[in-house]
PDB file of C-alpha atoms and ligand atoms in Angstrom:
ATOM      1  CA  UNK D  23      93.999  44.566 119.942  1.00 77.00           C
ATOM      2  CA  UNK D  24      90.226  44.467 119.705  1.00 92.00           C
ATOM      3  CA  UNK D  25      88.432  47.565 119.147  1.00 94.00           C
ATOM      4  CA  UNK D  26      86.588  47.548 122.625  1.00 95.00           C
ATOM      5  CA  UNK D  27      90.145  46.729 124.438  1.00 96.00           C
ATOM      6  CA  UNK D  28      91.541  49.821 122.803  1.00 97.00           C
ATOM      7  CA  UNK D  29      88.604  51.831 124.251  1.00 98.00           C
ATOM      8  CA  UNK D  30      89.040  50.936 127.546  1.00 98.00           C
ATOM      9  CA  UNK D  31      92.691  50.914 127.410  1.00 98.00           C
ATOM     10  CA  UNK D  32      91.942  54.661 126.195  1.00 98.00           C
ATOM     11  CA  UNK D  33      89.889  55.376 130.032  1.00 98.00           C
ATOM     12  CA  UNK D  34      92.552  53.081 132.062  1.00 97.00           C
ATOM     13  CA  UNK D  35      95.102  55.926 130.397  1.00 98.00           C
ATOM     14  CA  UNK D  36      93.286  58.675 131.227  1.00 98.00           C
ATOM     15  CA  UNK D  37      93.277  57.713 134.815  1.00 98.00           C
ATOM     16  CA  UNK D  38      96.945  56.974 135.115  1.00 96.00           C
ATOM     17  CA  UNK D  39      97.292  60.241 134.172  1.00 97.00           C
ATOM     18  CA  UNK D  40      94.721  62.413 136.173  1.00 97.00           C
ATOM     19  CA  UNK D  41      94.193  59.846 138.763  1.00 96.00           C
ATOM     20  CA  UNK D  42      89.972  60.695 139.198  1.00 97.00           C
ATOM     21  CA  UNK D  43      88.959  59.524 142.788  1.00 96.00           C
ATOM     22  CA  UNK D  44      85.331  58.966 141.790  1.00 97.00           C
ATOM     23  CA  UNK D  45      84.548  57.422 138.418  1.00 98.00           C
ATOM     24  CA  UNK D  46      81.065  56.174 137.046  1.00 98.00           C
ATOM     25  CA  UNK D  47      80.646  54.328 133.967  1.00 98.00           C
ATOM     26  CA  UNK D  48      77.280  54.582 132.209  1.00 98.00           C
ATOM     27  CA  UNK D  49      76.376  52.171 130.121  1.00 98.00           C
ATOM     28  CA  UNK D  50      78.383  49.834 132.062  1.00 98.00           C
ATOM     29  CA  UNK D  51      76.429  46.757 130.163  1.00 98.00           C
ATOM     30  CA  UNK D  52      78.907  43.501 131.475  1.00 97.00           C
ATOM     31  CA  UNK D  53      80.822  45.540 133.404  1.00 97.00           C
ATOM     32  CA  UNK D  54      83.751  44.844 131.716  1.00 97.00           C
ATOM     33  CA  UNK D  55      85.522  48.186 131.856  1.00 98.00           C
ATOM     34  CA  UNK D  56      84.334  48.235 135.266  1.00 97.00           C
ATOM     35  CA  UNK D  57      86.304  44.905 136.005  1.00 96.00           C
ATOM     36  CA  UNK D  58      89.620  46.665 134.693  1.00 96.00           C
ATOM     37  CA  UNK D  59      88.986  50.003 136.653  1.00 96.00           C
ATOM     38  CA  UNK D  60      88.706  48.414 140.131  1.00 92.00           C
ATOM     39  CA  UNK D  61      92.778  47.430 139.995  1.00 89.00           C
ATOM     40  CA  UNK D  62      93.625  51.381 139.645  1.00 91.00           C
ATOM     41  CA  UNK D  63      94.413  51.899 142.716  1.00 88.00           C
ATOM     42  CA  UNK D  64      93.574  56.424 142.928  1.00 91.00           C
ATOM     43  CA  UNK D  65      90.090  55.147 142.654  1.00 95.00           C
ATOM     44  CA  UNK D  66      87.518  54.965 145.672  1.00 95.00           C
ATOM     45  CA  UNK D  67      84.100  55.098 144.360  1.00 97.00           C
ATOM     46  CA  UNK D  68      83.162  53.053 141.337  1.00 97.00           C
ATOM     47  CA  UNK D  69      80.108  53.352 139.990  1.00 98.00           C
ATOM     48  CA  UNK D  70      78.099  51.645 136.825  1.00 98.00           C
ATOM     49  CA  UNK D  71      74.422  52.149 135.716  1.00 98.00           C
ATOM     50  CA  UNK D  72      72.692  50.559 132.647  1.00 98.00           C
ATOM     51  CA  UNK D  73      69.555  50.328 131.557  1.00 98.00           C
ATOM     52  CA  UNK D  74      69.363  46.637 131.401  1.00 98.00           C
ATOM     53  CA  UNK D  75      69.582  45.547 135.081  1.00 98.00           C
ATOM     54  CA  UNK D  76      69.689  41.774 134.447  1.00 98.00           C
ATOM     55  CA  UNK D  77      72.712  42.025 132.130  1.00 98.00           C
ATOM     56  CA  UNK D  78      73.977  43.891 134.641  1.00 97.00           C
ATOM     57  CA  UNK D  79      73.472  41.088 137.539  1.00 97.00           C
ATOM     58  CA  UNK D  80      74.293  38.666 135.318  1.00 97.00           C
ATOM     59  CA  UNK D  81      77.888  39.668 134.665  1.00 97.00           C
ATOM     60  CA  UNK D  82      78.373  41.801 138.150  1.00 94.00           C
ATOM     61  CA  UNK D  83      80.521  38.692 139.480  1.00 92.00           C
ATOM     62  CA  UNK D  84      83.379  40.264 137.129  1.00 92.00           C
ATOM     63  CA  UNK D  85      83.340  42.589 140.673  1.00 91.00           C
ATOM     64  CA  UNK D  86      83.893  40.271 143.277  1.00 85.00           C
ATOM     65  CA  UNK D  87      86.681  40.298 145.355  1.00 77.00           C
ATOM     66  CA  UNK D  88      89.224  38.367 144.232  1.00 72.00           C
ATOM     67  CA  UNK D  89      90.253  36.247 148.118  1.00 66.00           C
ATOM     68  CA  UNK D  90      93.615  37.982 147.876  1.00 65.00           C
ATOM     69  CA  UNK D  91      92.137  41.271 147.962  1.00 64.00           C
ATOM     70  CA  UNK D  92      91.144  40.052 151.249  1.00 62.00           C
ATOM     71  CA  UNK D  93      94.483  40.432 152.381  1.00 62.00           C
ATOM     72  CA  UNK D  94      95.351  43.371 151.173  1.00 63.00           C
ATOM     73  CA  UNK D  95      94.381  46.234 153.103  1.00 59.00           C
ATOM     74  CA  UNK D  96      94.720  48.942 150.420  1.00 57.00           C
ATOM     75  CA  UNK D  97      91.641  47.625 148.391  1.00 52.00           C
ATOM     76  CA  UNK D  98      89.300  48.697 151.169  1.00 60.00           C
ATOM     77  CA  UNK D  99      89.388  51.724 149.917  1.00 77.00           C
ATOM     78  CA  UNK D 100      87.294  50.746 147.080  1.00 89.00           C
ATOM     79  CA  UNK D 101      83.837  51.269 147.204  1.00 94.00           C
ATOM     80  CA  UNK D 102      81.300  50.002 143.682  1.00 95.00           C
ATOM     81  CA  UNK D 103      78.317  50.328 143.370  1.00 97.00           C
ATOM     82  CA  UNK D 104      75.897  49.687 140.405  1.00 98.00           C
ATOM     83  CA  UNK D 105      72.334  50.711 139.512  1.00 98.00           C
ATOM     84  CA  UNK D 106      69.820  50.247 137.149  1.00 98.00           C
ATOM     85  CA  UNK D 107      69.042  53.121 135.401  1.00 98.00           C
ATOM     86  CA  UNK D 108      68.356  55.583 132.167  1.00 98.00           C
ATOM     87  CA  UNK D 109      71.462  57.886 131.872  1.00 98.00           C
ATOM     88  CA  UNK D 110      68.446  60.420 130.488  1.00 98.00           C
ATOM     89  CA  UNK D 111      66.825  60.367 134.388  1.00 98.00           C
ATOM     90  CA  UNK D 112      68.978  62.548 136.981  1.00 97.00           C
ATOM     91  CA  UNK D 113      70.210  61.128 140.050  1.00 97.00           C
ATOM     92  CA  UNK D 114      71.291  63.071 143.277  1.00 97.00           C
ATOM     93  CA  UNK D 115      73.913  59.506 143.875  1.00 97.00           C
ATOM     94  CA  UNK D 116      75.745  60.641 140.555  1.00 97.00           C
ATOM     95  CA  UNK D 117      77.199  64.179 141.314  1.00 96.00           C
ATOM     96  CA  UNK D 118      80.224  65.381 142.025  1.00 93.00           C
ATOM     97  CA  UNK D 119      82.139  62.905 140.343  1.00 97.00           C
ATOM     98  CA  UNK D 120      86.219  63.252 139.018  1.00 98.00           C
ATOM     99  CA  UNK D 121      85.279  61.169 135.645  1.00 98.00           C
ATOM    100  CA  UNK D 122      82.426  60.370 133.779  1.00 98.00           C
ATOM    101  CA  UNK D 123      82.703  57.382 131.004  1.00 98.00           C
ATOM    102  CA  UNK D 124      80.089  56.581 128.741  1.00 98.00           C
ATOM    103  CA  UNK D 125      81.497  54.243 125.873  1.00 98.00           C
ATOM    104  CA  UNK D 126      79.669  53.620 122.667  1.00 98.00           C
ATOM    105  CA  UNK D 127      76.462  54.336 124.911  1.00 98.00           C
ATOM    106  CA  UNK D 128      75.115  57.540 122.922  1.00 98.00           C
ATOM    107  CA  UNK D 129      73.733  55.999 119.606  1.00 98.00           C
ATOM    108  CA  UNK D 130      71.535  53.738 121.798  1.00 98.00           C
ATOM    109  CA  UNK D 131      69.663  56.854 122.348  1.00 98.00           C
ATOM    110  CA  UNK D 132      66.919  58.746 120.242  1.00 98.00           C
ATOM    111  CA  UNK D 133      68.030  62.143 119.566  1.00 98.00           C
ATOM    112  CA  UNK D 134      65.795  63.779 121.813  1.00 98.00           C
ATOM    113  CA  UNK D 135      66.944  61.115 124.375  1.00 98.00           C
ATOM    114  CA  UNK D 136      70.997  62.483 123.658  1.00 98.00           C
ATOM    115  CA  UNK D 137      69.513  66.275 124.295  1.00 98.00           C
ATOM    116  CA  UNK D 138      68.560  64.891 127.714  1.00 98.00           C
ATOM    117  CA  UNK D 139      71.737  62.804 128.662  1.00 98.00           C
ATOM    118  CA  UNK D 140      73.698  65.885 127.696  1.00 98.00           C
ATOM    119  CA  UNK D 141      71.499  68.089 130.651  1.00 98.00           C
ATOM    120  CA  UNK D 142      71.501  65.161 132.756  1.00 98.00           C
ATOM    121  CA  UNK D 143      75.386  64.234 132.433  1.00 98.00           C
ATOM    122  CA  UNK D 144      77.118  68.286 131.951  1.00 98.00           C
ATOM    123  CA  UNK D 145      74.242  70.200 133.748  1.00 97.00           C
ATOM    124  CA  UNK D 146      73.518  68.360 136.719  1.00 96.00           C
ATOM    125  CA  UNK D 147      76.253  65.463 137.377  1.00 97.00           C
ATOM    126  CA  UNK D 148      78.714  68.361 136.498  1.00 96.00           C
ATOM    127  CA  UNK D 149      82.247  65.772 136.785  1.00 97.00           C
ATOM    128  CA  UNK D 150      85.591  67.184 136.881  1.00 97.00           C
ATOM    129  CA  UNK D 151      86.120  65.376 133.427  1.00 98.00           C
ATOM    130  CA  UNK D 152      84.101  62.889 131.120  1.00 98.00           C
ATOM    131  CA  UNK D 153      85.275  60.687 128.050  1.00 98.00           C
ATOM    132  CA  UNK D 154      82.152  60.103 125.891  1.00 98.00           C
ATOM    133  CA  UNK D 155      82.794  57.858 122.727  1.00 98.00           C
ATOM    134  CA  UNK D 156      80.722  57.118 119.693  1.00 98.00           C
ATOM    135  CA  UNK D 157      81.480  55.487 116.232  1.00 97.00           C
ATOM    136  CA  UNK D 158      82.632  57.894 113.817  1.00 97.00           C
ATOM    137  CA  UNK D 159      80.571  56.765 110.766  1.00 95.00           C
ATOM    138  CA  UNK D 160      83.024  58.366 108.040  1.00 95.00           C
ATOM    139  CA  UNK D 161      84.738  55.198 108.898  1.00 93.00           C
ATOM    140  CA  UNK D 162      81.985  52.730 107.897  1.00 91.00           C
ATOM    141  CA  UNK D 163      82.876  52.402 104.034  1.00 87.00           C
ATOM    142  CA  UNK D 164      85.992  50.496 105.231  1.00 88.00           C
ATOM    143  CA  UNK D 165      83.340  47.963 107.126  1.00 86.00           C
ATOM    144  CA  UNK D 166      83.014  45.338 103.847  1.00 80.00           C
ATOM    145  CA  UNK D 167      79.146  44.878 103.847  1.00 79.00           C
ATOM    146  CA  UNK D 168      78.070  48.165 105.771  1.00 78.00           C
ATOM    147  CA  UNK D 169      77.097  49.961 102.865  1.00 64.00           C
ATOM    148  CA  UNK D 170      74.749  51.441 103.820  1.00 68.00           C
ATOM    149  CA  UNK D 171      73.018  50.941 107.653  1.00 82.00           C
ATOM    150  CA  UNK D 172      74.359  51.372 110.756  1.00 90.00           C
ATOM    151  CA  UNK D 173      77.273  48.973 112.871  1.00 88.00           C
ATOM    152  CA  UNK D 174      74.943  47.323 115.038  1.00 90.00           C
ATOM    153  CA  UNK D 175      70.868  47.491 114.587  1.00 88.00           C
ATOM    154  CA  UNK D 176      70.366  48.821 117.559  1.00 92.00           C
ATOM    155  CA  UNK D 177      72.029  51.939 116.939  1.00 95.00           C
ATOM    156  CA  UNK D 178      69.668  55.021 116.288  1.00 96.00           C
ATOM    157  CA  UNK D 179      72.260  57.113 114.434  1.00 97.00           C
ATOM    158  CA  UNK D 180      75.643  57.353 113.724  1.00 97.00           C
ATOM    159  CA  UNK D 181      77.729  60.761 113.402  1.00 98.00           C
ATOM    160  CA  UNK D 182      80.654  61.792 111.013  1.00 97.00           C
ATOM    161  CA  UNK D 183      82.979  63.979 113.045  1.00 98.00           C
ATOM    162  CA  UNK D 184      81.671  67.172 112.040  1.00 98.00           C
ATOM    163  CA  UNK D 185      78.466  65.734 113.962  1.00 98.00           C
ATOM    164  CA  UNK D 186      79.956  64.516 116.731  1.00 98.00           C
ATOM    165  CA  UNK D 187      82.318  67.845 117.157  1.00 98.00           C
ATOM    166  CA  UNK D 188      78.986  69.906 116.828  1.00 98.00           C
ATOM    167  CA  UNK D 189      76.794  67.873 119.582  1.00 98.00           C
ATOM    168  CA  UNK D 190      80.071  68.626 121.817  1.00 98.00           C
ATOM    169  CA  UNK D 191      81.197  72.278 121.465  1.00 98.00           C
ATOM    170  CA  UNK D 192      77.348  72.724 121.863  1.00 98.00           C
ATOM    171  CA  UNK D 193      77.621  70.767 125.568  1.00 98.00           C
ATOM    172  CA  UNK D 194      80.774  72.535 125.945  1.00 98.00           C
ATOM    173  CA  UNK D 195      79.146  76.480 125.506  1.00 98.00           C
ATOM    174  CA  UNK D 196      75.981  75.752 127.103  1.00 98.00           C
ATOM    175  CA  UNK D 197      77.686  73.828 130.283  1.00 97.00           C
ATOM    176  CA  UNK D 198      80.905  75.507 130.635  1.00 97.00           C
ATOM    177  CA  UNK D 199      82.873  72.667 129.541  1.00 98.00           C
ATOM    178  CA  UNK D 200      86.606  72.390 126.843  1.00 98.00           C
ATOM    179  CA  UNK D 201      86.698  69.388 124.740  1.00 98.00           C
ATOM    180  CA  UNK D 202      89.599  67.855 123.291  1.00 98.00           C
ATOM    181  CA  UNK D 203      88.919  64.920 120.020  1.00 98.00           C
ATOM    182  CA  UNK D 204      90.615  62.053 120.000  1.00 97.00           C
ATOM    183  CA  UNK D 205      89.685  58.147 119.417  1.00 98.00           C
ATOM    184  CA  UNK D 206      90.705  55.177 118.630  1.00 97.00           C
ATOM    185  CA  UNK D 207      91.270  52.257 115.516  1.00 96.00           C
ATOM    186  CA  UNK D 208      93.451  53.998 112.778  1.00 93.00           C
ATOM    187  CA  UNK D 209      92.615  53.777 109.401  1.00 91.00           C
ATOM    188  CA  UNK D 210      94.800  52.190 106.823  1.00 89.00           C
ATOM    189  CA  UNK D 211      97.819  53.745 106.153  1.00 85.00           C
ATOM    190  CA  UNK D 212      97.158  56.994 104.129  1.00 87.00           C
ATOM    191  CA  UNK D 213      93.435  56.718 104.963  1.00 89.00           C
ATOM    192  CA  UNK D 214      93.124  58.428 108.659  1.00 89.00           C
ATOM    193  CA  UNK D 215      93.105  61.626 107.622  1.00 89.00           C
ATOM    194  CA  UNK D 216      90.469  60.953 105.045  1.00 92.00           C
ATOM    195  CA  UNK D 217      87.859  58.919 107.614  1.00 94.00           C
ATOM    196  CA  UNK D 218      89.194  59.262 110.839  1.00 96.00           C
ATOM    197  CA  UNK D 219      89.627  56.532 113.822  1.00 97.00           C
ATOM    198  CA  UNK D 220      87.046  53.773 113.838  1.00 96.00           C
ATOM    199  CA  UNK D 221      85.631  55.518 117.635  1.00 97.00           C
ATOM    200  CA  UNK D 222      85.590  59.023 117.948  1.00 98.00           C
ATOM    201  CA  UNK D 223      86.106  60.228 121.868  1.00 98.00           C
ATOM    202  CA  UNK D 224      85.745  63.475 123.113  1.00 98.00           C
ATOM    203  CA  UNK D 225      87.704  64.467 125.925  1.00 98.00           C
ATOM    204  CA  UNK D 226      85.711  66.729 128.522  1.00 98.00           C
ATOM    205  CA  UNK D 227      86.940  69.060 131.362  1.00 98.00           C
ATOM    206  CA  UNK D 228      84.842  71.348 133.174  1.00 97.00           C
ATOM    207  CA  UNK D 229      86.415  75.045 132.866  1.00 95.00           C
ATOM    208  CA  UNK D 230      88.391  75.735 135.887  1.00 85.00           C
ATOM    209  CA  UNK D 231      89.012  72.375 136.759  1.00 79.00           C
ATOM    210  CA  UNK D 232      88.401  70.824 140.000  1.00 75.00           C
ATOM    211  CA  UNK D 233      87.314  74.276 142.066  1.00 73.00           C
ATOM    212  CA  UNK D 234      85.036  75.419 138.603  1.00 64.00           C
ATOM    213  CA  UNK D 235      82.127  76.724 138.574  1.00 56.00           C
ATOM    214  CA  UNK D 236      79.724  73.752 139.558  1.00 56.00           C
ATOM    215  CA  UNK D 237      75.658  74.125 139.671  1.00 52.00           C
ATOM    216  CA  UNK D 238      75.757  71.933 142.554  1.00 53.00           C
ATOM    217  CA  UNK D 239      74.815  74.036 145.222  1.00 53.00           C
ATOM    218  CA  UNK D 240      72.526  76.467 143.072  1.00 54.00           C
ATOM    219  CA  UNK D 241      69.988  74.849 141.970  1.00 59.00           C
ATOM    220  CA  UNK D 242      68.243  71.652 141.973  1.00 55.00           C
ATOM    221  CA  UNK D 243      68.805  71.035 145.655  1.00 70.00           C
ATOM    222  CA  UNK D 244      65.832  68.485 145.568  1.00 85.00           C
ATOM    223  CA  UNK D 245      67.533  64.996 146.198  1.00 92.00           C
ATOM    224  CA  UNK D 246      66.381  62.824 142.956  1.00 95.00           C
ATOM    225  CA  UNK D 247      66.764  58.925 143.671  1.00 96.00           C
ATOM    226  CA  UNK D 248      65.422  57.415 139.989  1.00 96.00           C
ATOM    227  CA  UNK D 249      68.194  54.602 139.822  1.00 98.00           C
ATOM    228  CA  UNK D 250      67.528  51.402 141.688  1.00 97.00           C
ATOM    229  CA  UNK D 251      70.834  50.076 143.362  1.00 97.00           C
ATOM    230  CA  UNK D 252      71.585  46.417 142.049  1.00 97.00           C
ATOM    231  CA  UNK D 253      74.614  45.664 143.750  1.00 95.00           C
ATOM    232  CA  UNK D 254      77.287  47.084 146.283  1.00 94.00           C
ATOM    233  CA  UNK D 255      80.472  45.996 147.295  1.00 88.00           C
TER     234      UNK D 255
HETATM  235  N1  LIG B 304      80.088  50.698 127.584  1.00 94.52           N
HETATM  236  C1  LIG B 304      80.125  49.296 127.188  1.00 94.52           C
HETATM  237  C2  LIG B 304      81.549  48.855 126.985  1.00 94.52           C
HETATM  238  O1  LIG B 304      82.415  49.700 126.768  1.00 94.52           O
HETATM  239  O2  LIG B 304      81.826  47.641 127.067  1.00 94.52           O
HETATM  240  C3  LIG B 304      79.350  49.015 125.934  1.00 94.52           C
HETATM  241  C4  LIG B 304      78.010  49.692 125.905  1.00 94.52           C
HETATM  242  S1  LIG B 304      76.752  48.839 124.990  1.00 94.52           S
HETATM  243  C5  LIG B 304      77.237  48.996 123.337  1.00 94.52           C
HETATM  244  C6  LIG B 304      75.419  49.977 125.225  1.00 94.52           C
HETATM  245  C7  LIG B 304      74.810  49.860 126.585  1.00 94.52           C
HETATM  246  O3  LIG B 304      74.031  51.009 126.846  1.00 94.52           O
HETATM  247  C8  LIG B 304      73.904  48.656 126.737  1.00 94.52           C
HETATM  248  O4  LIG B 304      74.329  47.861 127.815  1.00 94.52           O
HETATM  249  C9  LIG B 304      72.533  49.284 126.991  1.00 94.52           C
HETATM  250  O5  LIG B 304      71.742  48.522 127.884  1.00 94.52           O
HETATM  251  C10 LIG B 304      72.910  50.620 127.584  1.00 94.52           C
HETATM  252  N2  LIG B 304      71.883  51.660 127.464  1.00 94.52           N
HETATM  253  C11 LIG B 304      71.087  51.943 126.404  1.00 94.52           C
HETATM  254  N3  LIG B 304      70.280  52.975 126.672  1.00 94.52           N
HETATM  255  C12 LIG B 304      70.555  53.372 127.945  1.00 94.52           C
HETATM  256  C13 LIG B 304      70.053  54.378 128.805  1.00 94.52           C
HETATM  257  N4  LIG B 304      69.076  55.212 128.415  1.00 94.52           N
HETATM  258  N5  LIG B 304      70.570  54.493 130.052  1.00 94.52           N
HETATM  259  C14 LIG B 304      71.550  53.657 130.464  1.00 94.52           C
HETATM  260  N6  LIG B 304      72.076  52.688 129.693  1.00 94.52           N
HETATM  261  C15 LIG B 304      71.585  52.531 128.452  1.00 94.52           C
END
C-alpha cells in the first residue's frame, strides 16, 4: 500500500490497541486520517488543526455524516472539531488529550519553529500519548533522482535517525516523556538495517501514564484561544 496509507494504518493501530478517547491530529491538511479515525468507535472528541484553513474547508466534507450514521445511535458520541491554526501557538481547547498525531507535519517547520511545537505539544498539551512522524532521510538515496534535496520543496529539513532520535529523547528528558522508534516503508531486502523505514515515527507516552505528572493545573492557568474554529460537527 501507499506510503501515506501505511502511516495512517500505523495511528488506526495504535488506537485499536490503547483505545485514546480524545485524539487531535495536527496537521490534519485534507483530513484524510481524520476521515478514517471517526469509524473507531473508543473515540469521542476528534480534533484537526492546520495551518491552511481553506484546504481545510475545502476537504472537511470527508466529515460529514454519512445518513446512516443518522440511525445509529452510538455515533453520537462523536464529537470533531477543526481549527485553523499554527501547532507552534498554544491553545487552552488542545489539553488533556489521550493521543496526539502529527504526521509528516514537522519538516514544514523552521527549526526554531520545531523548538516551539515541541513546548507547545509535550509542555503544555501534555497527551497521554503522541505519534509524531517524519521522513527518515538515510532513506533518500533509494529515491532515483533525490540526490541530493529534500522529498518535497517545501520541506525545511530532513533528519537521519540519529537526528530524529536526538530531537526526541531531548522532548522526552525535558517533558517527562518515554519514546519508543518505529516507522514505516521497509527497505529492500537486506537494506533496512542499513537506511531504515522510508517514515520514521516515534512513539510517545507521558511517564506514569494516564494519572502522570501533568503541568495542567500548575502553571499556565491563563485560558489561550489562538486557533479559530472552522468547523464542528
Ligand atoms: N498529516 C497529513 C497526512 O497524514 O495526510 C499530511 C501533512 S502535510 C504533508 C503538512 C501539513 O502541515 C500541511 O497541510 C500544512 O498546511 C501543515 N502545516 C505546516 N505548518 C504548520 C503549522 N505551523 N501549524 C499547523 N499546520 C501546519
Amino acid at each position: 500500500p501507499a506510503l501515506h496509507r501505511q502511516r495512517h494504518q500505523f495511528v488506526i493501530d495504535f488506537v485499536s490497541r490503547n483505545k485514546p478517547r480524545k485524539v487531535v491530529d495536527l496537521g490534519c491538511s485534507e483530513c484524510s486520517l481524520l476521515s478514517k479515525l471517526r469509524f473507531r468507535r473508543e473515540i469521542e472528541l476528534l480534533v484537526g488543526v492546520d495551518i491552511n484553513g481553506a484546504k481545510v474547508k475545502k476537504h472537511m466534507h470527508r466529515l460529514a455524516p454519512i445518513s446512516t450514521e443518522y440511525l445509529q445511535p452510538s455515533f453520537d458520541q462523536l464529537h470533531i472539531e477543526l481549527y485553523q491554526g499554527s501547532v507552534t501557538q498554544k491553545d487552552t481547547r488542545l489539553r488533556g488529550f489521550d493521543l496526539v498525531t502529527s504526521i509528516e507535519l514537522i519538516e514544514h517547520l523552521t527549526l526554531a519553529d520545531v523548538e516551539c511545537f515541541s513546548e507547545v505539544v509535550f509542555g503544555y498539551m501534555t497527551p497521554v500519548a503522541a505519534i509524531v512522524s517524519t521522513p527518515n532521510s538515510e532513506f533518500n538515496p533509494l529515491f532515483p533522482g533525490l540526490a541530493s534535496g529534500f522529498r518535497h520543496r517545501d520541506h525545511k529539513f530532513e533528519w537521519t535517525r540519529a537526528e530524529f532520535r536526538s530531537w526526541a529523547l531531548k522532548v522526552c528528558l525535558k517533558f517527562g516523556y518515554e519514546v519508543e522508534f518505529s516507522g514505516v516503508g521497509e527497505a529492500p531486502s537486506g537494506q533496512q538495517e542499513q537506511v531504515g523505514f522510508c517514515s520514521q515515527i516515534g512513539v510517545f507516552h507521558r511517564l506514569g501514564g494516564r494519572d502522570g505528572f501533568s503541568m495542567l493545573l500548575d502553571e499556565d492557568s491563563e485560558d489561550v484561544f489562538s486557533y479559530t474554529l472552522l468547523h464542528s460537527i
